[in-house]
């Protein structure tokens, strides 16, 4: 092993043999932890600074902009759904009306045909269309 791993292993062997080296290593580790965490503790203890107010203002503006964007998307989606629903409903109503008209015309033509050439029971039985009239 070379590099950092060998140095850590050597420190472990030395700290097992000497309590002074163990406490020195522990002190250095705690010193690094204190140095790394001190800005967080200072920030938690300190009063609000002008930066905090500016940051709060910026975050509020961002949040309002995001809410506005989401509201616009919701409105666009609602309008599209309403448009699709109403046009689909209109198309369905027109299709139903057209189908009714076609069916009505077909029935009228069949009635006219029946009126012009009356069918006898024998003809209906021969054709097998007794109930299809």
GROMACS .gro file of C-alpha atoms in nm:
model
  133
    1UNK     CA    1   0.000   0.000   0.000
    2UNK     CA    2   0.121   0.347  -0.082
    3UNK     CA    3  -0.025   0.688  -0.030
    4UNK     CA    4  -0.308   0.778   0.203
    5UNK     CA    5  -0.409   0.421   0.291
    6UNK     CA    6  -0.060   0.330   0.410
    7UNK     CA    7  -0.039   0.649   0.615
    8UNK     CA    8  -0.373   0.579   0.784
    9UNK     CA    9  -0.261   0.224   0.860
   10UNK     CA   10   0.067   0.354   1.004
   11UNK     CA   11  -0.122   0.606   1.221
   12UNK     CA   12  -0.344   0.322   1.346
   13UNK     CA   13  -0.041   0.112   1.442
   14UNK     CA   14   0.123   0.408   1.615
   15UNK     CA   15  -0.195   0.507   1.802
   16UNK     CA   16  -0.232   0.148   1.928
   17UNK     CA   17   0.117   0.170   2.078
   18UNK     CA   18   0.100   0.527   2.214
   19UNK     CA   19  -0.194   0.699   2.380
   20UNK     CA   20  -0.042   1.042   2.308
   21UNK     CA   21  -0.054   0.976   1.933
   22UNK     CA   22  -0.410   0.843   1.970
   23UNK     CA   23  -0.521   1.162   2.145
   24UNK     CA   24  -0.334   1.377   1.892
   25UNK     CA   25  -0.512   1.201   1.603
   26UNK     CA   26  -0.845   1.236   1.782
   27UNK     CA   27  -0.778   1.607   1.848
   28UNK     CA   28  -0.691   1.669   1.481
   29UNK     CA   29  -1.009   1.489   1.370
   30UNK     CA   30  -1.224   1.693   1.612
   31UNK     CA   31  -1.046   2.012   1.499
   32UNK     CA   32  -1.138   1.941   1.136
   33UNK     CA   33  -1.499   1.868   1.235
   34UNK     CA   34  -1.516   2.195   1.431
   35UNK     CA   35  -1.368   2.395   1.142
   36UNK     CA   36  -1.611   2.241   0.893
   37UNK     CA   37  -1.924   2.286   1.107
   38UNK     CA   38  -1.851   2.627   1.260
   39UNK     CA   39  -2.009   2.830   0.973
   40UNK     CA   40  -2.332   2.639   1.020
   41UNK     CA   41  -2.341   2.708   1.394
   42UNK     CA   42  -2.256   3.076   1.342
   43UNK     CA   43  -2.537   3.105   1.087
   44UNK     CA   44  -2.783   2.942   1.328
   45UNK     CA   45  -2.683   3.166   1.619
   46UNK     CA   46  -2.658   3.498   1.431
   47UNK     CA   47  -2.948   3.735   1.373
   48UNK     CA   48  -3.098   3.785   1.029
   49UNK     CA   49  -2.871   3.983   0.803
   50UNK     CA   50  -2.959   4.199   0.500
   51UNK     CA   51  -2.857   3.905   0.284
   52UNK     CA   52  -3.129   3.694   0.447
   53UNK     CA   53  -3.390   3.958   0.363
   54UNK     CA   54  -3.272   3.979   0.001
   55UNK     CA   55  -3.270   3.600  -0.022
   56UNK     CA   56  -3.622   3.585   0.121
   57UNK     CA   57  -3.738   3.846  -0.131
   58UNK     CA   58  -3.577   3.653  -0.418
   59UNK     CA   59  -3.729   3.322  -0.303
   60UNK     CA   60  -4.071   3.483  -0.271
   61UNK     CA   61  -4.047   3.628  -0.624
   62UNK     CA   62  -3.939   3.289  -0.757
   63UNK     CA   63  -4.227   3.115  -0.576
   64UNK     CA   64  -4.482   3.366  -0.712
   65UNK     CA   65  -4.342   3.332  -1.065
   66UNK     CA   66  -4.367   2.954  -1.037
   67UNK     CA   67  -4.725   2.975  -0.906
   68UNK     CA   68  -4.816   3.205  -1.197
   69UNK     CA   69  -4.662   2.962  -1.446
   70UNK     CA   70  -4.848   2.667  -1.293
   71UNK     CA   71  -5.176   2.862  -1.300
   72UNK     CA   72  -5.124   2.942  -1.670
   73UNK     CA   73  -5.059   2.575  -1.744
   74UNK     CA   74  -5.370   2.474  -1.551
   75UNK     CA   75  -5.580   2.730  -1.742
   76UNK     CA   76  -5.442   2.614  -2.076
   77UNK     CA   77  -5.512   2.252  -1.987
   78UNK     CA   78  -5.863   2.333  -1.866
   79UNK     CA   79  -5.936   2.532  -2.183
   80UNK     CA   80  -5.806   2.251  -2.404
   81UNK     CA   81  -6.015   1.992  -2.220
   82UNK     CA   82  -6.323   2.215  -2.246
   83UNK     CA   83  -6.261   2.274  -2.619
   84UNK     CA   84  -6.207   1.904  -2.690
   85UNK     CA   85  -6.514   1.807  -2.487
   86UNK     CA   86  -6.745   2.060  -2.650
   87UNK     CA   87  -6.624   1.992  -3.005
   88UNK     CA   88  -6.650   1.618  -2.946
   89UNK     CA   89  -7.001   1.661  -2.809
   90UNK     CA   90  -7.100   1.877  -3.106
   91UNK     CA   91  -6.956   1.626  -3.354
   92UNK     CA   92  -7.139   1.344  -3.178
   93UNK     CA   93  -7.468   1.533  -3.187
   94UNK     CA   94  -7.424   1.610  -3.558
   95UNK     CA   95  -7.336   1.246  -3.630
   96UNK     CA   96  -7.641   1.124  -3.439
   97UNK     CA   97  -7.865   1.369  -3.625
   98UNK     CA   98  -7.720   1.255  -3.959
   99UNK     CA   99  -7.766   0.888  -3.867
  100UNK     CA  100  -8.124   0.958  -3.765
  101UNK     CA  101  -8.187   1.130  -4.097
  102UNK     CA  102  -8.034   0.843  -4.295
  103UNK     CA  103  -8.235   0.587  -4.094
  104UNK     CA  104  -8.552   0.791  -4.138
  105UNK     CA  105  -8.496   0.812  -4.515
  106UNK     CA  106  -8.426   0.439  -4.540
  107UNK     CA  107  -8.744   0.358  -4.349
  108UNK     CA  108  -8.944   0.598  -4.568
  109UNK     CA  109  -8.805   0.431  -4.882
  110UNK     CA  110  -8.893   0.086  -4.750
  111UNK     CA  111  -9.244   0.204  -4.662
  112UNK     CA  112  -9.288   0.348  -5.011
  113UNK     CA  113  -9.165   0.024  -5.163
  114UNK     CA  114  -9.407  -0.179  -4.949
  115UNK     CA  115  -9.694   0.053  -5.042
  116UNK     CA  116  -9.615   0.024  -5.413
  117UNK     CA  117  -9.588  -0.354  -5.426
  118UNK     CA  118  -9.778  -0.527  -5.150
  119UNK     CA  119  -9.617  -0.845  -5.031
  120UNK     CA  120  -9.803  -1.165  -4.976
  121UNK     CA  121  -9.738  -1.415  -4.702
  122UNK     CA  122  -9.607  -1.664  -4.953
  123UNK     CA  123  -9.344  -1.426  -5.084
  124UNK     CA  124  -9.225  -1.343  -4.734
  125UNK     CA  125  -9.204  -1.711  -4.642
  126UNK     CA  126  -9.015  -1.794  -4.963
  127UNK     CA  127  -8.760  -1.523  -4.901
  128UNK     CA  128  -8.727  -1.616  -4.533
  129UNK     CA  129  -8.781  -1.256  -4.434
  130UNK     CA  130  -9.098  -1.278  -4.237
  131UNK     CA  131  -8.967  -1.071  -3.948
  132UNK     CA  132  -8.721  -0.850  -4.141
  133UNK     CA  133  -8.981  -0.621  -4.295
   0.00000   0.00000   0.00000
